[in-house]
Structure formats: structure tokens, C-alpha cells
XYZ file of N, CA and C in Angstrom:
693
model
N 22.410 14.837 -40.431
C 21.008 14.530 -40.127
C 20.861 14.400 -38.617
N 19.845 15.054 -38.012
C 19.672 14.957 -36.572
C 19.271 13.554 -36.169
N 19.650 13.122 -34.983
C 19.308 11.765 -34.548
C 17.810 11.606 -34.393
N 17.336 10.393 -34.670
C 15.911 10.109 -34.517
C 15.552 10.065 -33.053
N 14.231 10.028 -32.798
C 13.770 9.947 -31.409
C 14.275 8.689 -30.734
N 14.307 7.559 -31.528
C 14.796 6.309 -30.944
C 16.281 6.415 -30.589
N 17.051 7.108 -31.459
C 18.480 7.242 -31.193
C 18.745 8.157 -30.017
N 17.904 9.198 -29.868
C 18.108 10.116 -28.749
C 17.686 9.505 -27.429
N 16.732 8.595 -27.479
C 16.181 8.038 -26.244
C 16.236 6.528 -26.282
N 17.358 5.923 -25.850
C 17.491 4.472 -25.914
C 16.677 3.756 -24.857
N 16.166 4.473 -23.860
C 15.402 3.811 -22.809
C 14.073 3.347 -23.341
N 13.508 2.333 -22.741
C 12.239 1.776 -23.176
C 11.091 2.586 -22.635
N 9.878 2.305 -23.181
C 8.679 3.011 -22.706
C 8.400 2.690 -21.265
N 8.820 1.530 -20.793
C 8.573 1.158 -19.399
C 9.299 2.065 -18.441
N 10.366 2.752 -18.937
C 11.125 3.630 -18.067
C 10.573 5.052 -18.057
N 9.505 5.314 -18.833
C 9.011 6.678 -18.963
C 8.511 7.227 -17.647
N 8.069 6.342 -16.741
C 7.572 6.821 -15.463
C 8.667 7.526 -14.672
N 9.943 7.184 -14.936
C 11.041 7.807 -14.212
C 11.336 9.213 -14.721
N 10.878 9.534 -15.967
C 11.139 10.850 -16.513
C 9.909 11.741 -16.487
N 8.758 11.193 -16.083
C 7.547 11.997 -15.969
C 7.741 13.054 -14.890
N 7.153 14.246 -15.078
C 7.250 15.280 -14.044
C 6.655 14.786 -12.724
N 7.364 15.018 -11.653
C 6.906 14.603 -10.330
C 6.369 15.819 -9.575
N 5.404 15.575 -8.710
C 4.847 16.657 -7.905
C 5.393 16.576 -6.484
N 5.723 17.727 -5.940
C 6.299 17.802 -4.593
C 5.496 18.806 -3.777
N 5.018 18.375 -2.635
C 4.346 19.257 -1.687
C 5.388 19.861 -0.757
N 5.431 21.177 -0.679
C 6.317 21.870 0.257
C 5.444 22.564 1.295
N 5.605 22.204 2.547
C 4.798 22.789 3.613
C 5.708 23.368 4.684
N 5.635 24.690 4.849
C 6.460 25.387 5.837
C 5.783 26.717 6.127
N 5.752 27.125 7.397
C 5.129 28.410 7.712
C 6.023 29.582 7.337
N 7.265 29.312 6.961
C 8.174 30.339 6.468
C 8.014 30.427 4.948
N 7.346 31.482 4.479
C 7.059 31.611 3.056
C 8.320 31.770 2.215
N 9.365 32.334 2.796
C 10.615 32.471 2.054
C 11.221 31.099 1.769
N 11.132 30.195 2.745
C 11.644 28.840 2.540
C 10.847 28.146 1.442
N 9.533 28.257 1.513
C 8.677 27.631 0.494
C 8.999 28.188 -0.887
N 9.160 29.510 -0.983
C 9.450 30.136 -2.270
C 10.798 29.686 -2.805
N 11.812 29.634 -1.942
C 13.155 29.262 -2.390
C 13.201 27.811 -2.860
N 12.612 26.910 -2.065
C 12.606 25.501 -2.450
C 11.755 25.291 -3.698
N 10.621 25.976 -3.743
C 9.744 25.827 -4.893
C 10.396 26.294 -6.181
N 11.106 27.411 -6.127
C 11.778 27.930 -7.311
C 12.803 26.940 -7.846
N 13.569 26.361 -6.936
C 14.611 25.418 -7.366
C 13.993 24.155 -7.954
N 12.917 23.669 -7.340
C 12.285 22.451 -7.841
C 11.588 22.697 -9.180
N 10.929 23.835 -9.317
C 10.268 24.143 -10.597
C 11.292 24.252 -11.722
N 12.437 24.853 -11.409
C 13.485 24.985 -12.418
C 13.999 23.620 -12.875
N 13.874 22.629 -12.001
C 14.323 21.274 -12.329
C 13.206 20.445 -12.958
N 12.032 21.052 -13.176
C 10.950 20.352 -13.860
C 9.911 19.727 -12.960
N 9.973 19.996 -11.668
C 8.997 19.435 -10.750
C 7.750 20.316 -10.684
N 6.613 19.693 -10.443
C 5.398 20.439 -10.123
C 5.404 20.674 -8.614
N 5.171 21.898 -8.195
C 5.264 22.248 -6.781
C 3.888 22.613 -6.235
N 3.560 22.046 -5.084
C 2.326 22.360 -4.356
C 2.743 23.019 -3.045
N 2.209 24.186 -2.751
C 2.643 24.945 -1.581
C 1.588 24.935 -0.481
N 2.058 24.876 0.757
C 1.182 24.979 1.922
C 1.976 25.670 3.024
N 1.247 26.366 3.916
C 1.929 27.181 4.921
C 1.508 26.864 6.356
N 0.706 25.823 6.521
C 0.374 25.342 7.863
C -0.023 23.877 7.763
N -0.164 23.226 8.921
C -0.451 21.797 8.938
C -1.738 21.397 8.246
N -2.887 22.023 8.588
C -4.143 21.615 7.952
C -4.149 21.781 6.440
N -3.583 22.893 5.933
C -3.562 23.078 4.483
C -2.606 22.078 3.826
N -1.533 21.705 4.512
C -0.628 20.679 3.981
C -1.344 19.335 3.894
N -2.110 19.007 4.924
C -2.849 17.744 4.923
C -3.905 17.735 3.820
N -4.615 18.848 3.670
C -5.636 18.929 2.621
C -5.012 18.811 1.238
N -3.877 19.495 1.028
C -3.202 19.429 -0.270
C -2.680 18.027 -0.550
N -2.158 17.384 0.484
C -1.658 16.026 0.298
C -2.760 15.056 -0.061
N -3.939 15.241 0.547
C -5.063 14.341 0.280
C -5.650 14.567 -1.103
N -5.700 15.827 -1.538
C -6.347 16.128 -2.815
C -5.395 16.016 -4.006
N -4.158 16.429 -3.833
C -3.210 16.465 -4.955
C -2.422 15.181 -5.141
N -2.352 14.358 -4.101
C -1.598 13.103 -4.161
C -0.176 13.314 -4.677
N 0.641 14.102 -3.967
C 2.000 14.378 -4.448
C 2.881 13.133 -4.422
N 3.932 13.170 -5.227
C 4.891 12.067 -5.235
C 5.841 12.147 -4.043
N 5.965 13.343 -3.463
C 6.872 13.549 -2.338
C 6.371 14.748 -1.539
N 6.547 14.700 -0.223
C 6.190 15.827 0.634
C 7.421 16.278 1.409
N 7.664 17.576 1.397
C 8.721 18.176 2.212
C 8.008 18.962 3.304
N 8.096 18.490 4.534
C 7.308 19.039 5.626
C 8.203 19.650 6.698
N 7.890 20.876 7.074
C 8.575 21.492 8.206
C 8.011 20.889 9.488
N 8.869 20.688 10.460
C 8.387 20.094 11.704
C 7.466 21.042 12.451
N 7.858 22.304 12.601
C 7.098 23.267 13.403
C 6.199 24.101 12.495
N 4.899 23.703 12.408
C 3.925 24.473 11.638
C 2.705 24.748 12.504
N 1.971 25.815 12.220
C 0.777 26.132 13.002
C -0.294 25.052 12.878
N -1.031 24.866 13.968
C -2.196 23.970 14.036
C -1.818 22.487 14.044
N -1.009 22.061 13.112
C -0.512 20.676 13.068
C 0.952 20.712 12.693
N 1.784 20.006 13.443
C 3.190 19.977 13.051
C 3.420 18.931 11.958
N 4.636 18.912 11.434
C 4.935 18.020 10.327
C 4.763 16.555 10.662
N 5.060 16.164 11.895
C 4.892 14.773 12.322
C 3.430 14.372 12.222
N 2.547 15.238 12.722
C 1.110 14.942 12.691
C 0.597 14.874 11.262
N 1.076 15.783 10.410
C 0.663 15.760 9.003
C 1.125 14.463 8.345
N 2.369 14.061 8.591
C 2.904 12.843 7.983
C 2.116 11.619 8.415
N 1.777 11.547 9.697
C 1.003 10.403 10.188
C -0.384 10.372 9.560
N -1.014 11.536 9.431
C -2.341 11.594 8.831
C -2.291 11.206 7.351
N -1.265 11.662 6.644
C -1.118 11.305 5.238
C -0.864 9.806 5.072
N -0.062 9.243 5.978
C 0.274 7.822 5.889
C -0.952 6.941 6.070
N -1.967 7.456 6.772
C -3.172 6.671 6.996
C -3.992 6.509 5.723
N -3.803 7.397 4.748
C -4.605 7.340 3.530
C -3.764 7.224 2.260
N -2.455 7.320 2.367
C -1.600 7.241 1.183
C -0.216 6.785 1.605
N 0.653 6.634 0.621
C 2.024 6.197 0.919
C 3.017 7.238 0.443
N 2.669 8.524 0.571
C 3.552 9.580 0.088
C 4.827 9.611 0.919
N 6.003 9.559 0.281
C 7.266 9.657 1.015
C 7.469 11.077 1.533
N 8.205 11.199 2.643
C 8.329 12.487 3.334
C 9.785 12.811 3.611
N 10.142 14.073 3.368
C 11.396 14.655 3.838
C 11.029 15.700 4.894
N 11.682 15.640 6.038
C 11.377 16.589 7.107
C 12.411 17.708 7.155
N 11.907 18.896 7.473
C 12.749 20.057 7.716
C 12.591 20.480 9.173
N 13.675 20.938 9.771
C 13.584 21.443 11.134
C 14.776 22.349 11.416
N 14.576 23.273 12.345
C 15.676 24.120 12.789
C 16.464 23.460 13.906
N 15.995 22.284 14.359
C 16.634 21.609 15.489
C 16.967 20.167 15.107
N 18.074 19.672 15.637
C 18.452 18.292 15.421
C 18.206 17.451 16.643
N 17.182 17.820 17.419
C 16.859 17.104 18.644
C 16.589 15.629 18.333
N 17.218 14.757 19.113
C 17.118 13.314 18.839
C 15.679 12.824 18.936
N 14.917 13.377 19.881
C 13.520 12.955 20.024
C 12.719 13.287 18.774
N 12.923 14.501 18.254
C 12.204 14.916 17.049
C 12.628 14.062 15.862
N 13.920 13.813 15.747
C 14.415 12.985 14.643
C 13.795 11.594 14.700
N 13.748 10.991 15.889
C 13.164 9.657 16.040
C 11.677 9.660 15.706
N 10.976 10.725 16.118
C 9.555 10.836 15.789
C 9.362 10.922 14.279
N 10.236 11.675 13.622
C 10.141 11.812 12.170
C 10.369 10.472 11.477
N 11.353 9.736 11.938
C 11.641 8.417 11.352
C 10.465 7.475 11.552
N 9.891 7.486 12.752
C 8.735 6.631 13.036
C 7.531 7.023 12.188
N 7.445 8.318 11.832
C 6.340 8.791 10.995
C 6.584 8.510 9.519
N 7.724 7.925 9.185
C 8.000 7.536 7.810
C 8.950 8.430 7.052
N 9.717 9.253 7.760
C 10.637 10.157 7.074
C 11.719 9.375 6.334
N 11.947 9.742 5.069
C 13.047 9.152 4.318
C 14.370 9.805 4.674
N 14.315 11.099 4.977
C 15.509 11.807 5.420
C 15.085 13.031 6.217
N 16.036 13.657 6.871
C 15.750 14.754 7.791
C 16.799 15.835 7.573
N 16.341 17.044 7.250
C 17.258 18.145 6.951
C 17.171 19.217 8.032
N 18.336 19.672 8.488
C 18.401 20.732 9.491
C 18.599 22.072 8.781
N 17.709 23.005 9.054
C 17.819 24.350 8.459
C 18.802 25.191 9.262
N 19.576 26.041 8.592
C 19.643 26.175 7.126
C 20.527 25.088 6.520
N 20.207 24.675 5.307
C 21.028 23.678 4.621
C 21.408 24.220 3.252
N 22.397 23.620 2.666
C 22.909 24.055 1.367
C 21.857 23.781 0.291
N 21.350 24.800 -0.393
C 20.329 24.580 -1.431
C 20.790 23.635 -2.531
N 22.114 23.549 -2.733
C 22.625 22.646 -3.760
C 22.327 21.185 -3.425
N 22.063 20.914 -2.144
C 21.778 19.538 -1.727
C 20.352 19.120 -2.049
N 19.478 20.086 -2.317
C 18.053 19.788 -2.415
C 17.729 18.786 -3.516
N 18.151 19.066 -4.748
C 17.768 18.198 -5.864
C 18.288 16.769 -5.713
N 19.565 16.567 -5.346
C 20.011 15.187 -5.147
C 19.227 14.466 -4.048
N 18.889 15.192 -2.988
C 18.137 14.574 -1.891
C 16.728 14.222 -2.346
N 16.086 15.123 -3.077
C 14.727 14.859 -3.572
C 14.728 13.670 -4.524
N 15.679 13.633 -5.444
C 15.726 12.525 -6.404
C 16.035 11.198 -5.706
N 16.924 11.239 -4.720
C 17.227 10.013 -3.976
C 16.005 9.533 -3.204
N 15.250 10.472 -2.622
C 14.050 10.109 -1.874
C 13.004 9.485 -2.793
N 12.828 10.056 -3.981
C 11.870 9.496 -4.935
C 12.285 8.096 -5.384
N 13.585 7.895 -5.584
C 14.068 6.572 -5.980
C 13.831 5.559 -4.872
N 14.115 5.951 -3.633
C 13.864 5.049 -2.507
C 12.385 4.732 -2.379
N 11.542 5.724 -2.627
C 10.097 5.505 -2.550
C 9.643 4.521 -3.629
N 10.201 4.645 -4.853
C 9.856 3.706 -5.919
C 10.271 2.290 -5.552
N 11.455 2.155 -4.993
C 11.926 0.828 -4.601
C 11.060 0.236 -3.501
N 10.677 1.065 -2.536
C 9.830 0.593 -1.449
C 8.462 0.174 -1.971
N 7.933 0.950 -2.929
C 6.633 0.619 -3.518
C 6.708 -0.712 -4.265
N 7.782 -0.908 -5.012
C 7.947 -2.163 -5.746
C 8.031 -3.351 -4.795
N 8.730 -3.176 -3.684
C 8.825 -4.251 -2.697
C 7.471 -4.554 -2.066
N 6.693 -3.492 -1.783
C 5.361 -3.704 -1.211
C 4.465 -4.454 -2.198
N 4.542 -4.068 -3.477
C 3.738 -4.747 -4.487
C 4.115 -6.225 -4.582
N 5.414 -6.489 -4.573
C 5.868 -7.869 -4.651
C 5.409 -8.656 -3.435
N 5.512 -8.049 -2.260
C 5.074 -8.713 -1.039
C 3.583 -9.002 -1.061
N 2.797 -8.048 -1.567
C 1.350 -8.252 -1.652
C 0.999 -9.370 -2.621
N 1.724 -9.417 -3.741
C 1.466 -10.488 -4.705
C 1.795 -11.853 -4.110
N 2.911 -11.940 -3.404
C 3.291 -13.209 -2.778
C 2.294 -13.616 -1.705
N 1.828 -12.630 -0.925
C 0.849 -12.922 0.124
C -0.476 -13.395 -0.475
N -0.888 -12.764 -1.574
C -2.125 -13.171 -2.229
C -1.997 -14.577 -2.816
N -0.827 -14.865 -3.415
C -0.611 -16.197 -3.982
C -0.627 -17.268 -2.898
N -0.006 -16.960 -1.756
C 0.011 -17.906 -0.646
C -1.398 -18.138 -0.118
N -2.179 -17.071 -0.020
C -3.549 -17.203 0.461
C -4.388 -18.062 -0.490
N -4.208 -17.855 -1.802
C -4.935 -18.680 -2.779
C -4.547 -20.140 -2.651
N -3.249 -20.387 -2.478
C -2.778 -21.762 -2.337
C -3.354 -22.418 -1.080
N -3.417 -21.662 0.013
C -3.974 -22.198 1.247
C -5.462 -22.491 1.105
N -6.177 -21.623 0.374
C -7.608 -21.832 0.166
C -7.860 -23.099 -0.641
N -7.075 -23.298 -1.706
C -7.222 -24.500 -2.526
C -6.916 -25.746 -1.703
N -5.886 -25.693 -0.893
C -5.540 -26.845 -0.054
C -6.648 -27.142 0.952
N -7.227 -26.091 1.522
C -8.315 -26.283 2.485
C -9.529 -26.911 1.812
N -9.861 -26.452 0.602
C -11.004 -27.016 -0.121
C -10.754 -28.485 -0.457
N -9.539 -28.799 -0.901
C -9.208 -30.190 -1.200
C -9.324 -31.048 0.056
N -8.887 -30.510 1.193
C -9.010 -31.242 2.447
C -10.454 -31.531 2.818
N -11.350 -30.584 2.553
C -12.767 -30.803 2.830
C -13.334 -31.911 1.952
N -12.954 -31.926 0.683
C -13.416 -32.997 -0.206
C -12.866 -34.348 0.231
N -11.619 -34.377 0.643
C -11.012 -35.632 1.099
C -11.745 -36.174 2.324
N -12.059 -35.283 3.283
C -12.723 -35.711 4.504
C -14.172 -36.109 4.249
N -14.842 -35.423 3.331
C -16.264 -35.682 3.091
C -16.498 -36.932 2.257
N -15.697 -37.117 1.217
C -15.931 -38.223 0.295
C -14.885 -39.331 0.391
N -13.956 -39.218 1.305
C -12.921 -40.234 1.443
C -12.002 -40.306 0.241
N -11.732 -39.163 -0.350
C -10.891 -39.122 -1.538
C -9.418 -39.028 -1.172
N -8.577 -39.422 -2.121
C -7.169 -39.150 -1.988
C -6.881 -37.706 -2.375
N -5.676 -37.258 -2.055
C -5.323 -35.862 -2.317
C -5.395 -35.537 -3.802
N -4.859 -36.420 -4.626
C -4.834 -36.165 -6.066
C -6.244 -36.072 -6.634
N -7.121 -36.995 -6.227
C -8.492 -36.985 -6.715
C -9.244 -35.742 -6.273
N -8.996 -35.307 -5.030
C -9.664 -34.105 -4.524
C -9.258 -32.879 -5.342
N -7.978 -32.734 -5.613
C -7.516 -31.594 -6.415
C -8.050 -31.679 -7.845
N -8.147 -32.895 -8.388
C -8.649 -33.047 -9.744
C -10.121 -32.645 -9.827
N -10.885 -32.959 -8.803
C -12.298 -32.560 -8.806
C -12.433 -31.034 -8.756
N -11.574 -30.396 -7.978
C -11.592 -28.931 -7.943
C -11.229 -28.358 -9.308
N -10.226 -28.929 -9.954
C -9.813 -28.440 -11.272
C -10.932 -28.644 -12.297
N -11.579 -29.806 -12.242
C -12.671 -30.083 -13.179
C -13.813 -29.089 -12.987
N -14.126 -28.807 -11.722
C -15.187 -27.838 -11.425
C -14.827 -26.458 -11.958
N -13.584 -26.065 -11.778
C -13.140 -24.749 -12.248
C -13.182 -24.684 -13.779
N -12.726 -25.756 -14.452
C -12.728 -25.759 -15.920
C -14.146 -25.723 -16.462
N -15.041 -26.484 -15.855
C -16.416 -26.544 -16.358
C -17.126 -25.205 -16.186
N -16.745 -24.436 -15.179
C -17.365 -23.125 -14.959
C -16.556 -21.987 -15.572
N -15.347 -22.318 -16.064
C -14.455 -21.334 -16.674
C -14.103 -20.215 -15.685
N -13.754 -20.638 -14.491
C -13.314 -19.698 -13.466
C -11.999 -20.208 -12.893
N -11.355 -19.387 -12.073
C -10.076 -19.768 -11.477
C -10.272 -20.862 -10.430
N -9.229 -21.655 -10.258
C -9.260 -22.737 -9.275
C -9.486 -22.202 -7.866
N -8.811 -21.110 -7.528
C -8.971 -20.585 -6.170
C -10.375 -20.028 -5.937
N -11.078 -19.653 -7.017
C -12.427 -19.125 -6.855
C -13.395 -20.228 -6.432
N -13.341 -21.393 -7.113
C -14.232 -22.485 -6.708
C -13.835 -23.010 -5.337
N -12.529 -22.984 -5.030
C -12.079 -23.425 -3.713
C -12.634 -22.515 -2.625
N -12.584 -21.195 -2.860
C -13.103 -20.249 -1.876
C -14.601 -20.420 -1.680
N -15.331 -20.680 -2.769
C -16.778 -20.908 -2.664
C -17.072 -22.136 -1.820
N -16.301 -23.195 -2.029
C -16.513 -24.425 -1.268
C -16.231 -24.217 0.215
N -15.137 -23.536 0.508
C -14.791 -23.281 1.914
C -15.863 -22.422 2.573
N -16.343 -21.397 1.866
C -17.402 -20.545 2.427
C -18.682 -21.339 2.666
N -19.009 -22.236 1.721
C -20.228 -23.029 1.871
C -20.140 -23.935 3.097
N -18.995 -24.567 3.297
C -18.814 -25.411 4.479
C -18.901 -24.574 5.753
N -18.295 -23.398 5.711
C -18.310 -22.533 6.882
C -19.732 -22.080 7.201
N -20.494 -21.692 6.183
C -21.868 -21.255 6.390
C -22.748 -22.395 6.884
N -22.535 -23.587 6.309
C -23.308 -24.747 6.760
C -22.999 -25.070 8.218
N -21.729 -24.981 8.588
C -21.349 -25.244 9.972
C -21.981 -24.261 10.939
N -21.986 -22.982 10.573
C -22.604 -21.973 11.447
C -24.113 -22.177 11.547
N -24.738 -22.560 10.419
C -26.183 -22.789 10.439
C -26.541 -23.971 11.327
N -25.782 -25.050 11.221
C -26.031 -26.203 12.066
C -25.819 -25.873 13.539
N -24.820 -25.042 13.821
C -24.569 -24.632 15.195
C -25.732 -23.820 15.741
N -26.321 -22.974 14.893
C -27.478 -22.181 15.324
C -28.664 -23.077 15.649
N -28.864 -24.122 14.824
C -29.951 -25.054 15.108
C -29.694 -25.812 16.405
N -28.443 -26.175 16.630
C -28.107 -26.894 17.863
C -28.357 -26.024 19.091
N -28.029 -24.754 18.979
C -28.195 -23.853 20.120
C -29.647 -23.437 20.326
N -30.472 -23.522 19.274
C -31.861 -23.076 19.400
C -32.834 -24.213 19.678
N -32.344 -25.456 19.876
C -33.225 -26.586 20.145
C -33.936 -26.378 21.480
N -35.293 -26.527 21.534
C -36.023 -26.333 22.791
C -35.692 -27.440 23.789
N -35.708 -27.121 25.069
C -35.425 -28.157 26.074
C -36.532 -29.208 26.091
N -36.154 -30.464 26.274
C -37.116 -31.558 26.314
C -37.611 -31.772 27.739
N -38.870 -32.181 27.840
C -39.448 -32.467 29.137
C -39.177 -33.922 29.508
N -39.171 -34.230 30.794
C -38.944 -35.607 31.211
C -39.983 -36.543 30.583
N -39.547 -37.684 30.124
C -40.444 -38.658 29.538
C -40.598 -38.547 28.046
N -40.112 -37.400 27.453
C -40.213 -37.257 26.002
C -39.204 -38.164 25.316
N -39.476 -38.554 24.076
C -38.512 -39.406 23.337
C -37.144 -38.748 23.260
N -36.143 -39.558 23.405
C -34.784 -39.042 23.342
C -34.281 -38.540 24.679
N -35.098 -38.640 25.741
C -34.657 -38.180 27.052
C -34.800 -39.310 28.050
N -33.829 -39.540 28.876
C -33.841 -40.623 29.848
C -34.521 -40.122 31.117
């Protein structure tokens, strides 16, 4: 009896993203290079997007949202460095650079533009698939780290907002810290919203009130001698 689907595939559904077909943008003004790399990647199950100059590579990267870009350094109109920088401004696509030169300045520029690796042409075609897969894995790890960092930063910001709101209640009503936090929690429960949401509303209200009072202070007309309140 042939093995069941579960027996053939012990990995969980959460791992399916690692086996989904990935798209790779190949941009090089040498059509033979694009064809050769594209053929090898398609044979390995990748979706290939082709471009032959800088502007078309940038347009393809913006519209197709590839999982990886392989960019030649020397392309017409825009070189690979410029394309990588432009893509980085709107997406986080990982980049492998190709070049006929191993000039240290170019290599450093590529690294600064976000290159995961740098290949000098001609290179052994057998190296392509391991390099592409390693680059995709590094990109996944980097993305996971960014997500974790963003979550931690958001949590810290929420905590700071709640602390600031509690401090305002303590200063305004002479409350202790515990009582101030309890009032915030009660307000959040009664409205069925998150604690940080009511805290943010309170902080914004204090900030708006402060700015409004400052505007009134700055717009007060000058008093004439002898008027009440003036010596």
C-alpha cells in the first residue's frame, strides 16, 4: 500500500511556506546570462522574472514583489546598486549581486545596498541553487528577527504609554501608583478596549489641553496701564 500523504510529508502545515514556489528576479543586460540562470532556476521549481536593464528591473521588482533579486552590477540606465537601493525603499527583497569585477569599492557598495552575497562572473553554475537557497533562508531569518524586534518595540511603547497615563492620574488626583493603574484598568474594562488604548487617549487629551492652554496664553491681549491685574 502506498504511504499516505501524512506519512510522506511529516512536516507541519506551518512549514509549507518553505516549500512554496519562490519567485526570483534576474536582471542582467546579457541575455545569455539571464537565459542560463533562468533555465536552471525554473528546472528547480522557481518562478523566474526577467529584466535586461535597470529601469525594467526596478519596475518588475515593484510590481511582482519577488522573493529574491539577482542583479548585475553594470546595467543600462541604472546599475544594480541603484536598483537595489530603490527596491529597498519600498520593499525588503533580498539581493544577490553579479559582476565581472571584484573591485573592493563595488563590493562594499553592494553590501551597503543590502547584498546577501556577491558573485564574480563567470561562476560555476552548480553553485547557483545552493547560493539562492541559502540567500532565501537568510532572508527568512532576517525577516523573522525584524518582526520580533517590531513586536518588542510596540510592546515597549504600549508599556511606556500606560506608565505615562498612570503618572498623569497620579499627579492630577494625588493617587498612588497602584490606584492610578487600577483606574486605567477599570476604564478599559468598562469600555471593552485595550489598556494601552485608554492610556493613549488620556495622554493625547492632556497633550491637546496643554497646547490649547498655551495658545490662549500666547494670544492674550496686552493690558494697558491701570487695568486690573497690572501694576
